[in-house]
CSV table of N, CA and C in Angstrom, one decimal:
chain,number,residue,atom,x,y,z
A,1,UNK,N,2.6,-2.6,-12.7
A,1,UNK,CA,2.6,-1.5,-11.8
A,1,UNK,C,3.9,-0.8,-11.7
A,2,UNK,N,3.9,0.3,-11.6
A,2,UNK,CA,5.0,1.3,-11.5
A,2,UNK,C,5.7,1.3,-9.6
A,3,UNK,N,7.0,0.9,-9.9
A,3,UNK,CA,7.3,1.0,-8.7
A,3,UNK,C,8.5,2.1,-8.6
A,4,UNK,N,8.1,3.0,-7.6
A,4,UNK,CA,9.6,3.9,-6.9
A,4,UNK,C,10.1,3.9,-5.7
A,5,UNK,N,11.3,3.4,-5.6
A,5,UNK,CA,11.8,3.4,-4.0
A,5,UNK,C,13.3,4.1,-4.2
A,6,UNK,N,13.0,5.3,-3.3
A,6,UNK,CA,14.0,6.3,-2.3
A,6,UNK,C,14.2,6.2,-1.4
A,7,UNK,N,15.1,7.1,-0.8
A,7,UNK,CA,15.8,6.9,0.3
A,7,UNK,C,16.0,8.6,0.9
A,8,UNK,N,15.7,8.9,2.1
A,8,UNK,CA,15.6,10.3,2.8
A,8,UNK,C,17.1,10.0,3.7
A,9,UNK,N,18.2,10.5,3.5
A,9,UNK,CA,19.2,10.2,4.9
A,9,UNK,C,19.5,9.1,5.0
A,10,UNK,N,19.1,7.7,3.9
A,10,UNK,CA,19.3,6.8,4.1
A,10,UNK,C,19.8,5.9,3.1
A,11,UNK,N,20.9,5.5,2.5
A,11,UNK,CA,21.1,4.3,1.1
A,11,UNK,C,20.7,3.4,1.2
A,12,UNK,N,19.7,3.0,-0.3
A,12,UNK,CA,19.1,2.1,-0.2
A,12,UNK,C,19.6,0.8,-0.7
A,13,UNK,N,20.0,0.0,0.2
A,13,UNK,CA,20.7,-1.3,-0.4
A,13,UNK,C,20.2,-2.0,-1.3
A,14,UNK,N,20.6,-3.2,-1.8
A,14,UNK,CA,20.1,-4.4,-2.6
A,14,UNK,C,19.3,-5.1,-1.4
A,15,UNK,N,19.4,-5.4,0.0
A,15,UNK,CA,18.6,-5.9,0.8
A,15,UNK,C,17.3,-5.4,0.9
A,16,UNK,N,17.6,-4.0,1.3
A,16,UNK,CA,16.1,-3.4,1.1
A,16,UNK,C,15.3,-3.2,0.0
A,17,UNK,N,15.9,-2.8,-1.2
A,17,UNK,CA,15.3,-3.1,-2.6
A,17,UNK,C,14.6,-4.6,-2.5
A,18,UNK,N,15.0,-5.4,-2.2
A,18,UNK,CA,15.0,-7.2,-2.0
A,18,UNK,C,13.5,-7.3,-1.4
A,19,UNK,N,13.9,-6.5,0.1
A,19,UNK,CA,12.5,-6.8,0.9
A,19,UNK,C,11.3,-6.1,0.9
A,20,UNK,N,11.4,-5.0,0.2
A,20,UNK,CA,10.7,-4.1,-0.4
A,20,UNK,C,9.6,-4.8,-1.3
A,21,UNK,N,10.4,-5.1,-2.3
A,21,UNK,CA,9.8,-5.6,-3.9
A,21,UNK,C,9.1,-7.1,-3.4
A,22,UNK,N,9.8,-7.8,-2.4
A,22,UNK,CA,9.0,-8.6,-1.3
A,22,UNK,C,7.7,-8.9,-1.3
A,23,UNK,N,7.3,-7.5,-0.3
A,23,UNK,CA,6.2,-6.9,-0.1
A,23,UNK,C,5.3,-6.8,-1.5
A,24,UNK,N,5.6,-6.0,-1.9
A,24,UNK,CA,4.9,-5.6,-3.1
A,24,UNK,C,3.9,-7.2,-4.0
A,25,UNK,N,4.4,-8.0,-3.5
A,25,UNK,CA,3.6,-9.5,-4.6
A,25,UNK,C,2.1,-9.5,-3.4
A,26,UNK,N,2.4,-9.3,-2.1
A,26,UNK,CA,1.2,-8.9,-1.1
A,26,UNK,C,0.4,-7.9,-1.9
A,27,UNK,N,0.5,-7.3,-2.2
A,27,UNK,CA,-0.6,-6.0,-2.4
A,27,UNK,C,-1.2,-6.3,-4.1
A,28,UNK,N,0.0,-7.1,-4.8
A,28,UNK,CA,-0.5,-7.6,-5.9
A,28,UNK,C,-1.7,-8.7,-5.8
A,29,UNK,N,-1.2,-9.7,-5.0
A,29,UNK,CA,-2.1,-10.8,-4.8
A,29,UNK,C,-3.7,-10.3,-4.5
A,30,UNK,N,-3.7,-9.1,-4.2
A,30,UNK,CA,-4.8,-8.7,-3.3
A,30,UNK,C,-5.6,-8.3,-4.3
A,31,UNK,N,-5.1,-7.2,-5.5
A,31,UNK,CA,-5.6,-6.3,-6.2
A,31,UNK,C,-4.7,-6.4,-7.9
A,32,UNK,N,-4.8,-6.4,-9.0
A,32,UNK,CA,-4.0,-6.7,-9.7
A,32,UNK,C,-4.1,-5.5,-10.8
A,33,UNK,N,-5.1,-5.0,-10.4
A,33,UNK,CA,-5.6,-3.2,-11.1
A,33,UNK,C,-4.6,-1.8,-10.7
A,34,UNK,N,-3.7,-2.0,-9.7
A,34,UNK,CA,-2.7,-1.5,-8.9
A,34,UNK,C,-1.7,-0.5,-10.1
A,35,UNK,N,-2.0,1.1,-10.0
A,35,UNK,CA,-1.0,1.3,-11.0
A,35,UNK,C,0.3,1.7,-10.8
A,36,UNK,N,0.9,2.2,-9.6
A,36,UNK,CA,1.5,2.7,-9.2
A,36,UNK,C,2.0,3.1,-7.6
A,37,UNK,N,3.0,2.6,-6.8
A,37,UNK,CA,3.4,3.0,-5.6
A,37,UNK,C,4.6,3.4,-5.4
A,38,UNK,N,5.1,4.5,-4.4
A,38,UNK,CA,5.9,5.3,-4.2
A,38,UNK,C,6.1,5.0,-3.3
A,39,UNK,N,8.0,4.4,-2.5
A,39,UNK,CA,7.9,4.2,-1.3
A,39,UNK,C,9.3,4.6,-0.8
A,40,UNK,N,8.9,6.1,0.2
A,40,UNK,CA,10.5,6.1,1.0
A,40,UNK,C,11.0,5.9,1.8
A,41,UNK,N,12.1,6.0,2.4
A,41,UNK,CA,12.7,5.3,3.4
A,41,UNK,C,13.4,6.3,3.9
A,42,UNK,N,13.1,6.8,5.2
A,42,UNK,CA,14.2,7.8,5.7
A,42,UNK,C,14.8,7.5,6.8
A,43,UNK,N,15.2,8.7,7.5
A,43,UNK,CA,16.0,8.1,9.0
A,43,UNK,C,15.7,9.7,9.9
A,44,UNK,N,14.6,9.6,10.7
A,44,UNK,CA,14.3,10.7,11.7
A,44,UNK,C,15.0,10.5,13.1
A,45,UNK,N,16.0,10.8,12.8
A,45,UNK,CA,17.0,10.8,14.3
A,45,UNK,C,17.6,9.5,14.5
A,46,UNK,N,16.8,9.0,15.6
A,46,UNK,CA,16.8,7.4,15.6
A,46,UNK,C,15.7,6.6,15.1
A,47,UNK,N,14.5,7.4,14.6
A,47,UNK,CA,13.4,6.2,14.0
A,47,UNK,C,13.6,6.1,12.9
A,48,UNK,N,13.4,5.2,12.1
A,48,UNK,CA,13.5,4.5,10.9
A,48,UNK,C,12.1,4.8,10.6
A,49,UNK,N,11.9,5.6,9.1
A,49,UNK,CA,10.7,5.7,8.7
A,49,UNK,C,10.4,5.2,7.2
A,50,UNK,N,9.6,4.6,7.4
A,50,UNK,CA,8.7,3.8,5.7
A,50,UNK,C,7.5,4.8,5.4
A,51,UNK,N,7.3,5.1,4.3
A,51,UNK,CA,6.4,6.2,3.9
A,51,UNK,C,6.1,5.3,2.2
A,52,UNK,N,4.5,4.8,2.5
A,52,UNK,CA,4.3,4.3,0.9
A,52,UNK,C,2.9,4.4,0.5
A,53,UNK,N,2.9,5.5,-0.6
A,53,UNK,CA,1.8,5.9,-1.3
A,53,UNK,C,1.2,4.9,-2.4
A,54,UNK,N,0.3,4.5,-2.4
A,54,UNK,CA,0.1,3.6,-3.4
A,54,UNK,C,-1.5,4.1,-4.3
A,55,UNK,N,-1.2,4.1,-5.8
A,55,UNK,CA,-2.6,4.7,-6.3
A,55,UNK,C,-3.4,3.6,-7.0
A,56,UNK,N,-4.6,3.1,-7.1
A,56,UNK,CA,-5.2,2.6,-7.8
A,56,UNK,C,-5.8,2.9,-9.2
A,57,UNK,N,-5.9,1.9,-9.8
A,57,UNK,CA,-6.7,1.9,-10.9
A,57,UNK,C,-8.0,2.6,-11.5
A,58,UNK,N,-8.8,2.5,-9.9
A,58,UNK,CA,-10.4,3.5,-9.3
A,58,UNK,C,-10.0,5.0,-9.5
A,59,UNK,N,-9.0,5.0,-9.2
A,59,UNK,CA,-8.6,6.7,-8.5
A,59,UNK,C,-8.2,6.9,-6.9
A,60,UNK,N,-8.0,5.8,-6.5
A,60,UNK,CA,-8.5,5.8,-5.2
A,60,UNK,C,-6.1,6.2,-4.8
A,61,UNK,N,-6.1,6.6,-3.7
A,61,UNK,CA,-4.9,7.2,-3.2
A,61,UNK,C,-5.1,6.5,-1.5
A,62,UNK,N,-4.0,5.6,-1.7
A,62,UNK,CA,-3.6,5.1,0.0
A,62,UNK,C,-2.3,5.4,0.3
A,63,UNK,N,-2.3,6.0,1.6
A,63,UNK,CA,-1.3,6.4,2.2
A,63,UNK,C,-0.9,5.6,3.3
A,64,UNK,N,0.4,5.3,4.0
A,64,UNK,CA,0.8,5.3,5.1
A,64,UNK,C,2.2,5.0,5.4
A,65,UNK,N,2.3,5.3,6.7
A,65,UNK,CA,3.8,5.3,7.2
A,65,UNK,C,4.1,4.5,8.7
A,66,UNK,N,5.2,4.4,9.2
A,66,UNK,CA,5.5,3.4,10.0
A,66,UNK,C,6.7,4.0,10.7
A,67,UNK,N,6.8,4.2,11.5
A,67,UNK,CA,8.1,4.4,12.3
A,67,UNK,C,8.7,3.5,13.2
A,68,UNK,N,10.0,3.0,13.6
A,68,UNK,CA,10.8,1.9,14.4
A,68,UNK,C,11.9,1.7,14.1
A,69,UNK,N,12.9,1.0,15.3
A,69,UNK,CA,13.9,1.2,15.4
A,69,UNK,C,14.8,0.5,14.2
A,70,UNK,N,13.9,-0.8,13.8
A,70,UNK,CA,14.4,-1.1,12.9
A,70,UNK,C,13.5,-1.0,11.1
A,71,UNK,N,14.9,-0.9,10.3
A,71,UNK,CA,13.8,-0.2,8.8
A,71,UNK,C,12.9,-1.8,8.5
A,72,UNK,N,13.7,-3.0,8.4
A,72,UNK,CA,12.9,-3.4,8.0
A,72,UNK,C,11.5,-4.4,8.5
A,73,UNK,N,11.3,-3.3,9.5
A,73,UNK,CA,10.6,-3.7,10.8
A,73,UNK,C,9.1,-2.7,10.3
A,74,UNK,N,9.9,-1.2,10.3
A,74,UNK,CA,8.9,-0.2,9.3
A,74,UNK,C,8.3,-0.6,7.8
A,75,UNK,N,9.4,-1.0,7.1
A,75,UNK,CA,8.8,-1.9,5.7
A,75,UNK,C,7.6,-2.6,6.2
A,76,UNK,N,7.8,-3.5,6.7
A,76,UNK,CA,6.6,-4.5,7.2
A,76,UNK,C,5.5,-3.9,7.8
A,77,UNK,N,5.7,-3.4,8.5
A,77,UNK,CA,4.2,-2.5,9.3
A,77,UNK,C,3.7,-2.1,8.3
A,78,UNK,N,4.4,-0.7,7.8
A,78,UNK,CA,3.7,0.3,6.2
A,78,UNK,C,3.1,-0.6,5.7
A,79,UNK,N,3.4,-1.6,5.0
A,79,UNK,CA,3.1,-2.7,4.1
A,79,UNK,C,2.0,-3.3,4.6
A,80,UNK,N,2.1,-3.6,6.3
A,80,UNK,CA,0.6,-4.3,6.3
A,80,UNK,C,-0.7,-3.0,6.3
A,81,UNK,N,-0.5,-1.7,6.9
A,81,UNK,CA,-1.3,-0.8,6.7
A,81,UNK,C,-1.8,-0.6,5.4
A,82,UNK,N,-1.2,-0.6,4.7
A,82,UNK,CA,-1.6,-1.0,2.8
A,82,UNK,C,-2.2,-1.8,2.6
A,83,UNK,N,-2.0,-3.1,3.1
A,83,UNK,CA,-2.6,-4.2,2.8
A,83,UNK,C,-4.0,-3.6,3.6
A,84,UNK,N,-4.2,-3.3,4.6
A,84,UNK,CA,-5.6,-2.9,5.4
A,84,UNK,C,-6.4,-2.0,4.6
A,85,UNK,N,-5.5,-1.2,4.1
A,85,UNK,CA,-6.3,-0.2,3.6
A,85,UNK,C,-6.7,-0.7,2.3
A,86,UNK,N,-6.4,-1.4,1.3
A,86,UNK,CA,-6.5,-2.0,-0.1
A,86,UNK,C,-7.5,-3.2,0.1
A,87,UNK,N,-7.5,-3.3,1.2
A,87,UNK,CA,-8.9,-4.5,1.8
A,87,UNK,C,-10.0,-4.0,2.1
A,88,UNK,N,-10.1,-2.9,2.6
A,88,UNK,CA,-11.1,-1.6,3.2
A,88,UNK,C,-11.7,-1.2,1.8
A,89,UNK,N,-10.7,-0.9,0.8
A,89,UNK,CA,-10.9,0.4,-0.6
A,89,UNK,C,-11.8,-1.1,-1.1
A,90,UNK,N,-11.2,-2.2,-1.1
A,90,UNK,CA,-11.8,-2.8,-2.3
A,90,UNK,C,-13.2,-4.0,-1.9
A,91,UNK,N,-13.2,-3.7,-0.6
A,91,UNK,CA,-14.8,-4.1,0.2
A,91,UNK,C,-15.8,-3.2,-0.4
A,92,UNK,N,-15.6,-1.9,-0.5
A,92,UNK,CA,-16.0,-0.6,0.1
A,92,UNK,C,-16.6,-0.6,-1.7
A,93,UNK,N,-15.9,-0.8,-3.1
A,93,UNK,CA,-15.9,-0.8,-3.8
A,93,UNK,C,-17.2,-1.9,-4.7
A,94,UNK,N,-16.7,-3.2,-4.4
A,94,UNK,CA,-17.4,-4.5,-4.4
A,94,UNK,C,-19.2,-4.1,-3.7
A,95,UNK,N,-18.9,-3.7,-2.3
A,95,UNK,CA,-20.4,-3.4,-1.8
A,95,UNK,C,-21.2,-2.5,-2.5
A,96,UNK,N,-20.6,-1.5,-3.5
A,96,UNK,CA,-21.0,-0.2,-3.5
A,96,UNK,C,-22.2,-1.1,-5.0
A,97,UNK,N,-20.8,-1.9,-5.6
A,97,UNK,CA,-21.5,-2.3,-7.0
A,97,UNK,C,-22.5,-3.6,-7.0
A,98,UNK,N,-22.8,-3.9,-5.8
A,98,UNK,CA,-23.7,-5.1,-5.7
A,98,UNK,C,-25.2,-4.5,-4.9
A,99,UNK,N,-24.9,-3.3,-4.3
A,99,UNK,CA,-25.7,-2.4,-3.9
A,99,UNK,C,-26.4,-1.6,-5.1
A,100,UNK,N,-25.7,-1.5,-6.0
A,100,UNK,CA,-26.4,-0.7,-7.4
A,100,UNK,C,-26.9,-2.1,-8.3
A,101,UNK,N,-26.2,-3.4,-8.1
A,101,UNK,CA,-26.9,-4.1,-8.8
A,101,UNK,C,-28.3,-4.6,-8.2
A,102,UNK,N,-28.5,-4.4,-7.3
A,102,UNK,CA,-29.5,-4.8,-6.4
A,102,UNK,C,-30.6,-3.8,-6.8
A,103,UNK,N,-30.4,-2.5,-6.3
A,103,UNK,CA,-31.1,-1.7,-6.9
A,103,UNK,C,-31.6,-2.0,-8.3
A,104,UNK,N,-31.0,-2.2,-9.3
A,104,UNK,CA,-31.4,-2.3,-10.7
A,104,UNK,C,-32.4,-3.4,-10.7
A,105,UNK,N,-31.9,-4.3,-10.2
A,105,UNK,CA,-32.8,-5.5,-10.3
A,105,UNK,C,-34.7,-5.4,-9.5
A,106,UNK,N,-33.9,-4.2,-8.6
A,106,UNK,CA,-35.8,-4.0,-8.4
A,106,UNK,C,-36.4,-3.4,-9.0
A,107,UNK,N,-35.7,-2.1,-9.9
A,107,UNK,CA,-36.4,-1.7,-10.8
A,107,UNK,C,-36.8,-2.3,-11.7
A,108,UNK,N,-36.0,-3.4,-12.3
A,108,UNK,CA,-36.4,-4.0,-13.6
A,108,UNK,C,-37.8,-5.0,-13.3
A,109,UNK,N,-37.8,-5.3,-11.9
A,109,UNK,CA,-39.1,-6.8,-11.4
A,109,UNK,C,-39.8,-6.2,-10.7
């Protein structure tokens, strides 16, 4: 999987690099078809923002973001909204194809 991490207003340490790439074995564990996620890190005043796009294999595009006082507080949140949403995409995907196998099988009997 292709990984990018930026920084908006903000340098990105070796800690956050750290806890970032962290994260990322979560969304692998989940899904291992995963081609590519984008994830930035800015700083809106006083909120700390996590912004991470992540694309699948399917075609499928998840987004989300997280705002708080602290970044790697936002890391974590974004990260579990990913994880929701890549649980959602790949329910949603599994039912679709046991629903078409179901069908087939009535046509064939």
């Amino acid at each position: 999987m292709q990984f990018q991490l930026s920084g908006q207003h903000v340098e990105i340490t070796e800690a956050m690099r750290t806890h970032v790439t962290g994260q990322l074995d979560r969304l692998n564990r989940l899904d291992d078809r995963l081609t590519s996620i984008s994830v930035v890190l800015s700083l809106d005043k006083l909120q700390q923002k996590a912004e991470g796009t992540l694309h699948t294999s399917s075609g499928a595009l998840l987004h989300a973001e997280a705002y708080e006082q602290d970044m790697y507080v936002s890391i974590d949140k974004m990260f579990d909204k990913l994880v929701t949403q890549l649980r959602k995409h790949r329910d949603k995907v599994c039912d679709k194809h046991k629903a078409e196998a179901r069908r087939d099988d009535r046509m064939v009997g």
